[in-house]
Amino acid sequence: LEWPDYTSLTITPFVRVDAADSRRTHADLREFLLRIVPGNWMIAFGLGKVFWGVTESKHLVDVINQTDVIEGPAGEDKLGQPMVNLSVTNDWGFVDIFIMPYFRERIFASRTGRLRGSLLVDAGQTRFDSGAKRWHPDFAVRYSNSFGNWDAGVSHFYGTNREPTLSKLGFSTDGTLVLIPEYELINQSSVDLQYTSGAWLWKLESLFRQGQKNELGTEHNFYSFVGGFEYNFFGAFDTNADVGLLAEYMRDSRLNKSTDALQHDVFFGFRLALNDESDTQALAGLVQDLHESTRQFFVEASRRISDSIRASLELQVFSSIERGDILSDLREDDFLGVKFAYYY
């Protein structure tokens, strides 16, 4: 909804009903955001969705919203974050300030749900570093700008970590052994860069984080980065299609103590855009662990069937997963999602 006094309201509701997994049945407001833009600044209130980052294999610096992991393994779906966002635009760049008064916990699958680990996560025993728990105010600031062929962003976040540590064991009310999620208070400083040179895109995301525990349950400050390139063939094979080749490397200084499955891995993939009337697009790739045989394959594709209907596909295959790997509980699992969307 838009009004003539530079005010708009964006509402994005979401509801899923799942016959097998009661926890996957949930409703959310992805966005309920009132924006006021009187000049070269903007202020927004409500539930918002913010994305930071440039790389393809994982979105390392993206930290504002909680990930809706029960929607799929790619981590692209996010819960709406309560926030106040002040944004200032000028010749010297863009500055965003975020105040987030309430934290949203991650939702995990139930015993009948997939994908999940061999031990269930008991959200009823969740622990927080802060005595204010979900009401601890979080803060973030970001500067971004373009300098010639460079696009750059520098950010800092202080608040409750969106990723829970799952190193502590406990028992549920029925005596079942479960994992107890812990949410630490963290400081995260990050940089994201993209350099464009003709058909080349060079990308980097890097962060330093303080306050988070590692897989052993010990506080462990660390750095992490993901970087690589994308090279595009425009009008490939004398057609209207564009083909992009991608390669990225991921590194987490905690290595085998990391809570991130992608801590010393490489990614290779290709992007296809047919540039046809149906807007056919596809992205496919392979992620290979450099220490172990663990690898993942994924495909994301979409195509418009008619003026009102669009079909999309998401596939993730876990292959040759080592038993000691953080993904070992998913070694017999794969994921396939097919979606038809109607626009009116």
mmCIF file of C-alpha atoms in Angstrom:
data_model
loop_
_atom_site.group_PDB
_atom_site.id
_atom_site.type_symbol
_atom_site.label_atom_id
_atom_site.label_comp_id
_atom_site.label_asym_id
_atom_site.label_seq_id
_atom_site.Cartn_x
_atom_site.Cartn_y
_atom_site.Cartn_z
ATOM 1 C CA LEU A 1 0.000 0.000 0.000
ATOM 2 C CA GLU A 2 1.326 3.446 -0.943
ATOM 3 C CA TRP A 3 0.214 6.943 -0.017
ATOM 4 C CA PRO A 4 1.117 10.256 -1.671
ATOM 5 C CA ASP A 5 3.056 11.538 1.387
ATOM 6 C CA TYR A 6 5.997 9.151 0.721
ATOM 7 C CA THR A 7 4.578 6.519 3.082
ATOM 8 C CA SER A 8 4.122 2.834 2.269
ATOM 9 C CA LEU A 9 3.083 -0.343 4.066
ATOM 10 C CA THR A 10 4.382 -3.744 2.932
ATOM 11 C CA ILE A 11 2.595 -6.871 4.178
ATOM 12 C CA THR A 12 3.881 -10.369 3.349
ATOM 13 C CA PRO A 13 1.940 -13.078 5.213
ATOM 14 C CA PHE A 14 2.971 -16.734 5.184
ATOM 15 C CA VAL A 15 1.173 -19.889 6.334
ATOM 16 C CA ARG A 16 2.172 -23.534 5.996
ATOM 17 C CA VAL A 17 0.161 -26.601 7.045
ATOM 18 C CA ASP A 18 2.141 -29.861 7.218
ATOM 19 C CA ALA A 19 0.375 -33.212 7.608
ATOM 20 C CA ALA A 20 3.448 -34.977 9.034
ATOM 21 C CA ASP A 21 5.321 -32.433 11.152
ATOM 22 C CA SER A 22 3.331 -30.373 13.668
ATOM 23 C CA ARG A 23 6.218 -27.926 14.138
ATOM 24 C CA ARG A 24 6.335 -27.235 10.404
ATOM 25 C CA THR A 25 2.718 -26.069 10.604
ATOM 26 C CA HIS A 26 3.267 -22.393 11.307
ATOM 27 C CA ALA A 27 2.223 -18.879 10.344
ATOM 28 C CA ASP A 28 4.409 -15.835 10.040
ATOM 29 C CA LEU A 29 4.445 -12.250 8.881
ATOM 30 C CA ARG A 30 7.579 -12.170 6.741
ATOM 31 C CA GLU A 31 7.019 -8.416 6.462
ATOM 32 C CA PHE A 32 4.682 -5.912 8.072
ATOM 33 C CA LEU A 33 6.720 -2.786 7.534
ATOM 34 C CA LEU A 34 5.675 0.859 7.504
ATOM 35 C CA ARG A 35 8.158 3.038 5.597
ATOM 36 C CA ILE A 36 8.301 6.831 5.640
ATOM 37 C CA VAL A 37 10.634 8.484 3.099
ATOM 38 C CA PRO A 38 10.455 12.302 3.456
ATOM 39 C CA GLY A 39 13.737 13.007 1.642
ATOM 40 C CA ASN A 40 17.201 11.493 1.517
ATOM 41 C CA TRP A 41 16.437 9.434 4.607
ATOM 42 C CA MET A 42 13.931 6.731 5.503
ATOM 43 C CA ILE A 43 12.535 5.333 8.720
ATOM 44 C CA ALA A 44 10.748 1.991 8.897
ATOM 45 C CA PHE A 45 8.829 0.284 11.733
ATOM 46 C CA GLY A 46 7.474 -3.238 12.120
ATOM 47 C CA LEU A 47 8.482 -6.667 10.911
ATOM 48 C CA GLY A 48 11.127 -6.459 8.193
ATOM 49 C CA LYS A 49 13.344 -8.628 6.036
ATOM 50 C CA VAL A 50 16.905 -7.509 5.279
ATOM 51 C CA PHE A 51 19.520 -9.240 3.135
ATOM 52 C CA TRP A 52 23.275 -8.642 3.175
ATOM 53 C CA GLY A 53 25.831 -10.408 1.007
ATOM 54 C CA VAL A 54 27.117 -11.135 -2.491
ATOM 55 C CA THR A 55 28.320 -14.766 -2.617
ATOM 56 C CA GLU A 56 26.355 -17.743 -3.906
ATOM 57 C CA SER A 57 27.405 -20.826 -1.891
ATOM 58 C CA LYS A 58 26.428 -19.355 1.475
ATOM 59 C CA HIS A 59 25.303 -16.019 2.864
ATOM 60 C CA LEU A 60 27.938 -15.546 5.533
ATOM 61 C CA VAL A 61 27.378 -11.946 6.661
ATOM 62 C CA ASP A 62 23.559 -12.029 6.512
ATOM 63 C CA VAL A 63 22.613 -11.742 10.199
ATOM 64 C CA ILE A 64 19.470 -9.631 10.725
ATOM 65 C CA ASN A 65 16.705 -12.236 10.234
ATOM 66 C CA GLN A 66 16.251 -15.662 11.773
ATOM 67 C CA THR A 67 16.433 -18.518 9.239
ATOM 68 C CA ASP A 68 13.253 -20.555 8.756
ATOM 69 C CA VAL A 69 15.124 -23.878 8.531
ATOM 70 C CA ILE A 70 12.017 -26.065 8.380
ATOM 71 C CA GLU A 71 11.184 -24.597 4.954
ATOM 72 C CA GLY A 72 14.218 -26.203 3.300
ATOM 73 C CA PRO A 73 17.959 -26.770 3.574
ATOM 74 C CA ALA A 74 19.082 -23.801 1.452
ATOM 75 C CA GLY A 75 18.536 -21.269 4.258
ATOM 76 C CA GLU A 76 16.880 -18.758 1.928
ATOM 77 C CA ASP A 77 13.626 -18.483 3.908
ATOM 78 C CA LYS A 78 13.630 -16.000 6.791
ATOM 79 C CA LEU A 79 11.295 -15.071 9.648
ATOM 80 C CA GLY A 80 10.160 -11.456 9.887
ATOM 81 C CA GLN A 81 12.324 -9.463 12.337
ATOM 82 C CA PRO A 82 10.768 -6.805 14.623
ATOM 83 C CA MET A 83 12.794 -3.657 13.977
ATOM 84 C CA VAL A 84 13.181 0.070 13.654
ATOM 85 C CA ASN A 85 15.374 0.911 10.656
ATOM 86 C CA LEU A 86 16.797 4.374 9.957
ATOM 87 C CA SER A 87 18.425 4.698 6.533
ATOM 88 C CA VAL A 88 20.310 7.759 5.266
ATOM 89 C CA THR A 89 21.325 8.242 1.622
ATOM 90 C CA ASN A 90 23.891 10.737 0.389
ATOM 91 C CA ASP A 91 26.641 11.199 -2.180
ATOM 92 C CA TRP A 92 29.068 9.479 0.183
ATOM 93 C CA GLY A 93 26.943 6.310 0.413
ATOM 94 C CA PHE A 94 24.197 4.612 2.412
ATOM 95 C CA VAL A 95 24.032 4.196 6.198
ATOM 96 C CA ASP A 96 21.525 1.864 7.849
ATOM 97 C CA ILE A 97 20.919 1.691 11.603
ATOM 98 C CA PHE A 98 18.795 -1.118 13.055
ATOM 99 C CA ILE A 99 17.263 -1.445 16.511
ATOM 100 C CA MET A 100 15.697 -4.868 17.069
ATOM 101 C CA PRO A 101 13.746 -5.099 20.354
ATOM 102 C CA TYR A 102 12.705 -8.762 20.157
ATOM 103 C CA PHE A 103 14.473 -11.983 19.169
ATOM 104 C CA ARG A 104 12.812 -14.838 17.257
ATOM 105 C CA GLU A 105 13.976 -18.369 17.980
ATOM 106 C CA ARG A 106 14.757 -20.931 15.309
ATOM 107 C CA ILE A 107 12.089 -23.614 14.736
ATOM 108 C CA PHE A 108 13.254 -27.231 14.489
ATOM 109 C CA ALA A 109 11.552 -30.308 13.069
ATOM 110 C CA SER A 110 9.633 -32.719 15.307
ATOM 111 C CA ARG A 111 10.228 -36.470 15.519
ATOM 112 C CA THR A 112 8.106 -37.046 12.390
ATOM 113 C CA GLY A 113 9.701 -34.192 10.450
ATOM 114 C CA ARG A 114 12.626 -34.015 8.027
ATOM 115 C CA LEU A 115 15.299 -32.758 7.658
ATOM 116 C CA ARG A 116 16.590 -33.223 11.229
ATOM 117 C CA GLY A 117 19.329 -34.756 13.334
ATOM 118 C CA SER A 118 19.176 -38.038 15.217
ATOM 119 C CA LEU A 119 18.568 -36.096 18.455
ATOM 120 C CA LEU A 120 15.557 -33.791 18.682
ATOM 121 C CA VAL A 121 15.976 -30.152 19.701
ATOM 122 C CA ASP A 122 13.878 -29.229 22.761
ATOM 123 C CA ALA A 123 13.009 -25.533 22.350
ATOM 124 C CA GLY A 124 11.192 -25.622 25.699
ATOM 125 C CA GLN A 125 14.586 -25.709 27.464
ATOM 126 C CA THR A 126 16.173 -22.898 25.409
ATOM 127 C CA ARG A 127 18.892 -20.936 27.193
ATOM 128 C CA PHE A 128 20.013 -17.354 26.614
ATOM 129 C CA ASP A 129 23.165 -15.476 27.586
ATOM 130 C CA SER A 130 21.087 -12.422 28.374
ATOM 131 C CA GLY A 131 18.795 -12.275 31.386
ATOM 132 C CA ALA A 132 16.328 -10.376 29.176
ATOM 133 C CA LYS A 133 16.134 -13.508 26.967
ATOM 134 C CA ARG A 134 14.071 -12.798 23.828
ATOM 135 C CA TRP A 135 13.663 -9.131 24.819
ATOM 136 C CA HIS A 136 17.357 -8.278 24.729
ATOM 137 C CA PRO A 137 17.670 -5.348 22.274
ATOM 138 C CA ASP A 138 19.923 -6.042 19.299
ATOM 139 C CA PHE A 139 21.705 -3.367 17.275
ATOM 140 C CA ALA A 140 23.289 -3.229 13.840
ATOM 141 C CA VAL A 141 24.840 -0.570 11.624
ATOM 142 C CA ARG A 142 25.880 -0.853 7.984
ATOM 143 C CA TYR A 143 27.627 1.391 5.481
ATOM 144 C CA SER A 144 27.452 0.545 1.770
ATOM 145 C CA ASN A 145 28.425 2.291 -1.435
ATOM 146 C CA SER A 146 29.725 1.835 -4.972
ATOM 147 C CA PHE A 147 33.177 3.023 -5.982
ATOM 148 C CA GLY A 148 33.689 2.659 -9.715
ATOM 149 C CA ASN A 149 33.583 -1.093 -10.369
ATOM 150 C CA TRP A 150 33.477 -1.897 -6.655
ATOM 151 C CA ASP A 151 30.385 -2.507 -4.501
ATOM 152 C CA ALA A 152 31.246 -2.563 -0.807
ATOM 153 C CA GLY A 153 29.479 -3.037 2.506
ATOM 154 C CA VAL A 154 30.846 -2.778 6.065
ATOM 155 C CA SER A 155 28.623 -3.890 8.961
ATOM 156 C CA HIS A 156 28.589 -4.485 12.694
ATOM 157 C CA PHE A 157 26.009 -6.438 14.688
ATOM 158 C CA TYR A 158 25.637 -6.758 18.457
ATOM 159 C CA GLY A 159 22.960 -8.949 19.970
ATOM 160 C CA THR A 160 21.566 -12.458 20.224
ATOM 161 C CA ASN A 161 23.128 -14.893 17.767
ATOM 162 C CA ARG A 162 20.594 -16.114 15.184
ATOM 163 C CA GLU A 163 22.329 -19.508 15.067
ATOM 164 C CA PRO A 164 21.826 -21.542 18.294
ATOM 165 C CA THR A 165 24.637 -23.659 19.695
ATOM 166 C CA LEU A 166 23.524 -27.302 19.954
ATOM 167 C CA SER A 167 26.293 -28.797 22.090
ATOM 168 C CA LYS A 168 24.426 -29.274 25.388
ATOM 169 C CA LEU A 169 22.451 -32.469 26.103
ATOM 170 C CA GLY A 170 19.428 -32.842 28.346
ATOM 171 C CA PHE A 171 16.265 -34.844 28.825
ATOM 172 C CA SER A 172 12.747 -33.994 27.722
ATOM 173 C CA THR A 173 9.718 -34.411 29.992
ATOM 174 C CA ASP A 174 9.284 -37.999 28.769
ATOM 175 C CA GLY A 175 12.926 -38.870 29.503
ATOM 176 C CA THR A 176 14.166 -38.716 25.902
ATOM 177 C CA LEU A 177 17.711 -37.486 25.309
ATOM 178 C CA VAL A 178 17.528 -34.113 23.509
ATOM 179 C CA LEU A 179 19.662 -31.176 22.441
ATOM 180 C CA ILE A 180 19.192 -27.885 24.308
ATOM 181 C CA PRO A 181 19.595 -24.753 22.152
ATOM 182 C CA GLU A 182 21.742 -21.947 23.542
ATOM 183 C CA TYR A 183 21.732 -18.408 22.159
ATOM 184 C CA GLU A 184 24.836 -16.358 22.957
ATOM 185 C CA LEU A 185 25.321 -12.609 22.767
ATOM 186 C CA ILE A 186 27.760 -11.886 19.952
ATOM 187 C CA ASN A 187 29.661 -9.065 18.282
ATOM 188 C CA GLN A 188 30.053 -9.545 14.543
ATOM 189 C CA SER A 189 32.050 -7.238 12.264
ATOM 190 C CA SER A 190 31.800 -8.020 8.550
ATOM 191 C CA VAL A 191 32.773 -6.877 5.067
ATOM 192 C CA ASP A 192 31.255 -7.811 1.704
ATOM 193 C CA LEU A 193 32.821 -6.822 -1.622
ATOM 194 C CA GLN A 194 32.008 -7.308 -5.280
ATOM 195 C CA TYR A 195 34.195 -6.202 -8.184
ATOM 196 C CA THR A 196 32.769 -6.114 -11.717
ATOM 197 C CA SER A 197 35.083 -6.253 -14.734
ATOM 198 C CA GLY A 198 33.368 -7.040 -18.024
ATOM 199 C CA ALA A 199 32.099 -10.610 -17.806
ATOM 200 C CA TRP A 200 33.850 -11.193 -14.448
ATOM 201 C CA LEU A 201 32.310 -10.821 -10.996
ATOM 202 C CA TRP A 202 34.728 -11.190 -8.062
ATOM 203 C CA LYS A 203 33.031 -11.689 -4.682
ATOM 204 C CA LEU A 204 34.066 -11.798 -1.025
ATOM 205 C CA GLU A 205 32.252 -12.015 2.316
ATOM 206 C CA SER A 206 34.271 -11.988 5.539
ATOM 207 C CA LEU A 207 33.497 -11.694 9.251
ATOM 208 C CA PHE A 208 35.021 -11.764 12.713
ATOM 209 C CA ARG A 209 32.687 -12.947 15.496
ATOM 210 C CA GLN A 210 33.102 -12.825 19.279
ATOM 211 C CA GLY A 211 31.013 -14.575 21.906
ATOM 212 C CA GLN A 212 29.799 -17.693 20.090
ATOM 213 C CA LYS A 213 30.526 -21.221 21.327
ATOM 214 C CA ASN A 214 32.047 -23.873 19.097
ATOM 215 C CA GLU A 215 30.827 -27.451 18.556
ATOM 216 C CA LEU A 216 32.428 -28.506 21.874
ATOM 217 C CA GLY A 217 30.437 -25.887 23.811
ATOM 218 C CA THR A 218 33.438 -23.609 24.464
ATOM 219 C CA GLU A 219 33.417 -19.899 23.640
ATOM 220 C CA HIS A 220 35.605 -19.476 20.567
ATOM 221 C CA ASN A 221 36.188 -16.199 18.754
ATOM 222 C CA PHE A 222 36.775 -16.830 15.058
ATOM 223 C CA TYR A 223 37.022 -15.415 11.576
ATOM 224 C CA SER A 224 35.351 -16.811 8.484
ATOM 225 C CA PHE A 225 35.255 -15.924 4.801
ATOM 226 C CA VAL A 226 33.881 -17.080 1.461
ATOM 227 C CA GLY A 227 35.244 -15.755 -1.808
ATOM 228 C CA GLY A 228 35.333 -16.527 -5.484
ATOM 229 C CA PHE A 229 34.222 -15.465 -8.931
ATOM 230 C CA GLU A 230 31.508 -15.714 -11.565
ATOM 231 C CA TYR A 231 32.325 -15.516 -15.269
ATOM 232 C CA ASN A 232 29.458 -14.968 -17.708
ATOM 233 C CA PHE A 233 29.178 -16.012 -21.347
ATOM 234 C CA PHE A 234 26.592 -13.656 -22.862
ATOM 235 C CA GLY A 235 24.764 -15.040 -25.892
ATOM 236 C CA ALA A 236 26.346 -18.448 -25.367
ATOM 237 C CA PHE A 237 26.410 -20.887 -28.293
ATOM 238 C CA ASP A 238 25.049 -18.163 -30.619
ATOM 239 C CA THR A 239 21.738 -18.078 -28.741
ATOM 240 C CA ASN A 240 19.984 -15.591 -26.446
ATOM 241 C CA ALA A 241 21.094 -17.605 -23.411
ATOM 242 C CA ASP A 242 23.588 -16.432 -20.811
ATOM 243 C CA VAL A 243 25.743 -18.975 -18.983
ATOM 244 C CA GLY A 244 27.682 -18.179 -15.831
ATOM 245 C CA LEU A 245 30.468 -20.305 -14.318
ATOM 246 C CA LEU A 246 30.954 -19.950 -10.551
ATOM 247 C CA ALA A 247 33.674 -21.033 -8.116
ATOM 248 C CA GLU A 248 34.023 -20.151 -4.407
ATOM 249 C CA TYR A 249 36.126 -21.214 -1.437
ATOM 250 C CA MET A 250 34.843 -21.252 2.179
ATOM 251 C CA ARG A 251 36.989 -21.132 5.317
ATOM 252 C CA ASP A 252 36.147 -21.026 9.034
ATOM 253 C CA SER A 253 39.095 -20.668 11.430
ATOM 254 C CA ARG A 254 37.498 -23.145 13.879
ATOM 255 C CA LEU A 255 37.712 -25.933 11.250
ATOM 256 C CA ASN A 256 36.494 -29.249 12.784
ATOM 257 C CA LYS A 257 35.272 -27.394 15.884
ATOM 258 C CA SER A 258 33.020 -25.194 13.767
ATOM 259 C CA THR A 259 29.235 -25.210 14.055
ATOM 260 C CA ASP A 260 29.118 -24.422 10.317
ATOM 261 C CA ALA A 261 29.039 -27.428 7.983
ATOM 262 C CA LEU A 262 30.887 -25.394 5.323
ATOM 263 C CA GLN A 263 34.143 -24.667 7.125
ATOM 264 C CA HIS A 264 36.790 -25.790 4.580
ATOM 265 C CA ASP A 265 34.922 -26.407 1.331
ATOM 266 C CA VAL A 266 34.870 -25.441 -2.327
ATOM 267 C CA PHE A 267 31.869 -24.696 -4.513
ATOM 268 C CA PHE A 268 31.577 -25.078 -8.287
ATOM 269 C CA GLY A 269 28.437 -24.274 -10.210
ATOM 270 C CA PHE A 270 26.814 -22.757 -13.259
ATOM 271 C CA ARG A 271 23.958 -20.329 -13.800
ATOM 272 C CA LEU A 272 21.716 -20.471 -16.879
ATOM 273 C CA ALA A 273 19.354 -17.755 -18.101
ATOM 274 C CA LEU A 274 17.648 -18.542 -21.405
ATOM 275 C CA ASN A 275 16.328 -14.952 -21.718
ATOM 276 C CA ASP A 276 13.210 -16.410 -23.315
ATOM 277 C CA GLU A 277 9.601 -15.324 -23.040
ATOM 278 C CA SER A 278 9.075 -17.801 -20.171
ATOM 279 C CA ASP A 279 12.014 -16.345 -18.178
ATOM 280 C CA THR A 280 13.658 -19.760 -17.694
ATOM 281 C CA GLN A 281 16.446 -19.707 -15.080
ATOM 282 C CA ALA A 282 18.552 -22.351 -13.337
ATOM 283 C CA LEU A 283 21.432 -22.568 -10.880
ATOM 284 C CA ALA A 284 23.233 -25.859 -10.192
ATOM 285 C CA GLY A 285 26.278 -26.582 -8.107
ATOM 286 C CA LEU A 286 28.501 -28.917 -6.113
ATOM 287 C CA VAL A 287 29.973 -28.259 -2.647
ATOM 288 C CA GLN A 288 32.934 -30.471 -1.749
ATOM 289 C CA ASP A 289 34.607 -30.741 1.664
ATOM 290 C CA LEU A 290 38.398 -30.480 1.275
ATOM 291 C CA HIS A 291 39.171 -32.648 4.319
ATOM 292 C CA GLU A 292 36.588 -35.404 3.812
ATOM 293 C CA SER A 293 34.501 -37.078 1.115
ATOM 294 C CA THR A 294 31.374 -35.116 2.156
ATOM 295 C CA ARG A 295 29.703 -33.370 -0.756
ATOM 296 C CA GLN A 296 26.392 -31.757 -1.602
ATOM 297 C CA PHE A 297 24.649 -31.200 -4.940
ATOM 298 C CA PHE A 298 21.905 -28.649 -5.446
ATOM 299 C CA VAL A 299 19.681 -27.331 -8.224
ATOM 300 C CA GLU A 300 17.387 -24.297 -8.209
ATOM 301 C CA ALA A 301 15.288 -23.657 -11.326
ATOM 302 C CA SER A 302 12.196 -21.714 -12.340
ATOM 303 C CA ARG A 303 10.105 -21.078 -15.456
ATOM 304 C CA ARG A 304 6.909 -19.168 -16.185
ATOM 305 C CA ILE A 305 4.227 -21.527 -17.517
ATOM 306 C CA SER A 306 1.691 -18.828 -18.393
ATOM 307 C CA ASP A 307 1.103 -15.134 -17.737
ATOM 308 C CA SER A 308 -0.091 -16.001 -14.214
ATOM 309 C CA ILE A 309 1.670 -19.246 -13.226
ATOM 310 C CA ARG A 310 5.323 -19.842 -12.441
ATOM 311 C CA ALA A 311 6.897 -23.219 -11.585
ATOM 312 C CA SER A 312 10.076 -23.613 -9.568
ATOM 313 C CA LEU A 313 12.166 -26.524 -8.340
ATOM 314 C CA GLU A 314 14.652 -26.918 -5.492
ATOM 315 C CA LEU A 315 16.789 -30.059 -5.119
ATOM 316 C CA GLN A 316 19.493 -30.830 -2.542
ATOM 317 C CA VAL A 317 21.367 -34.148 -2.453
ATOM 318 C CA PHE A 318 23.721 -35.175 0.363
ATOM 319 C CA SER A 319 26.394 -37.567 -0.886
ATOM 320 C CA SER A 320 29.314 -39.510 0.655
ATOM 321 C CA ILE A 321 28.751 -37.902 4.067
ATOM 322 C CA GLU A 322 31.469 -38.904 6.554
ATOM 323 C CA ARG A 323 30.123 -40.318 9.829
ATOM 324 C CA GLY A 324 32.016 -37.778 11.919
ATOM 325 C CA ASP A 325 30.853 -34.847 9.784
ATOM 326 C CA ILE A 326 28.452 -32.231 11.159
ATOM 327 C CA LEU A 327 26.056 -33.356 8.382
ATOM 328 C CA SER A 328 26.323 -37.058 9.286
ATOM 329 C CA ASP A 329 22.703 -37.232 10.497
ATOM 330 C CA LEU A 330 21.585 -36.264 6.974
ATOM 331 C CA ARG A 331 23.603 -38.901 5.119
ATOM 332 C CA GLU A 332 20.437 -40.853 4.195
ATOM 333 C CA ASP A 333 18.400 -37.734 3.430
ATOM 334 C CA ASP A 334 17.758 -35.646 0.314
ATOM 335 C CA PHE A 335 15.349 -32.801 -0.384
ATOM 336 C CA LEU A 336 13.105 -32.046 -3.355
ATOM 337 C CA GLY A 337 10.622 -29.191 -3.505
ATOM 338 C CA VAL A 338 8.357 -28.256 -6.429
ATOM 339 C CA LYS A 339 6.294 -25.076 -6.306
ATOM 340 C CA PHE A 340 3.606 -23.575 -8.497
ATOM 341 C CA ALA A 341 2.875 -19.899 -7.860
ATOM 342 C CA TYR A 342 -0.191 -18.054 -9.140
ATOM 343 C CA TYR A 343 0.059 -14.269 -9.636
ATOM 344 C CA TYR A 344 -3.028 -12.081 -9.915
#
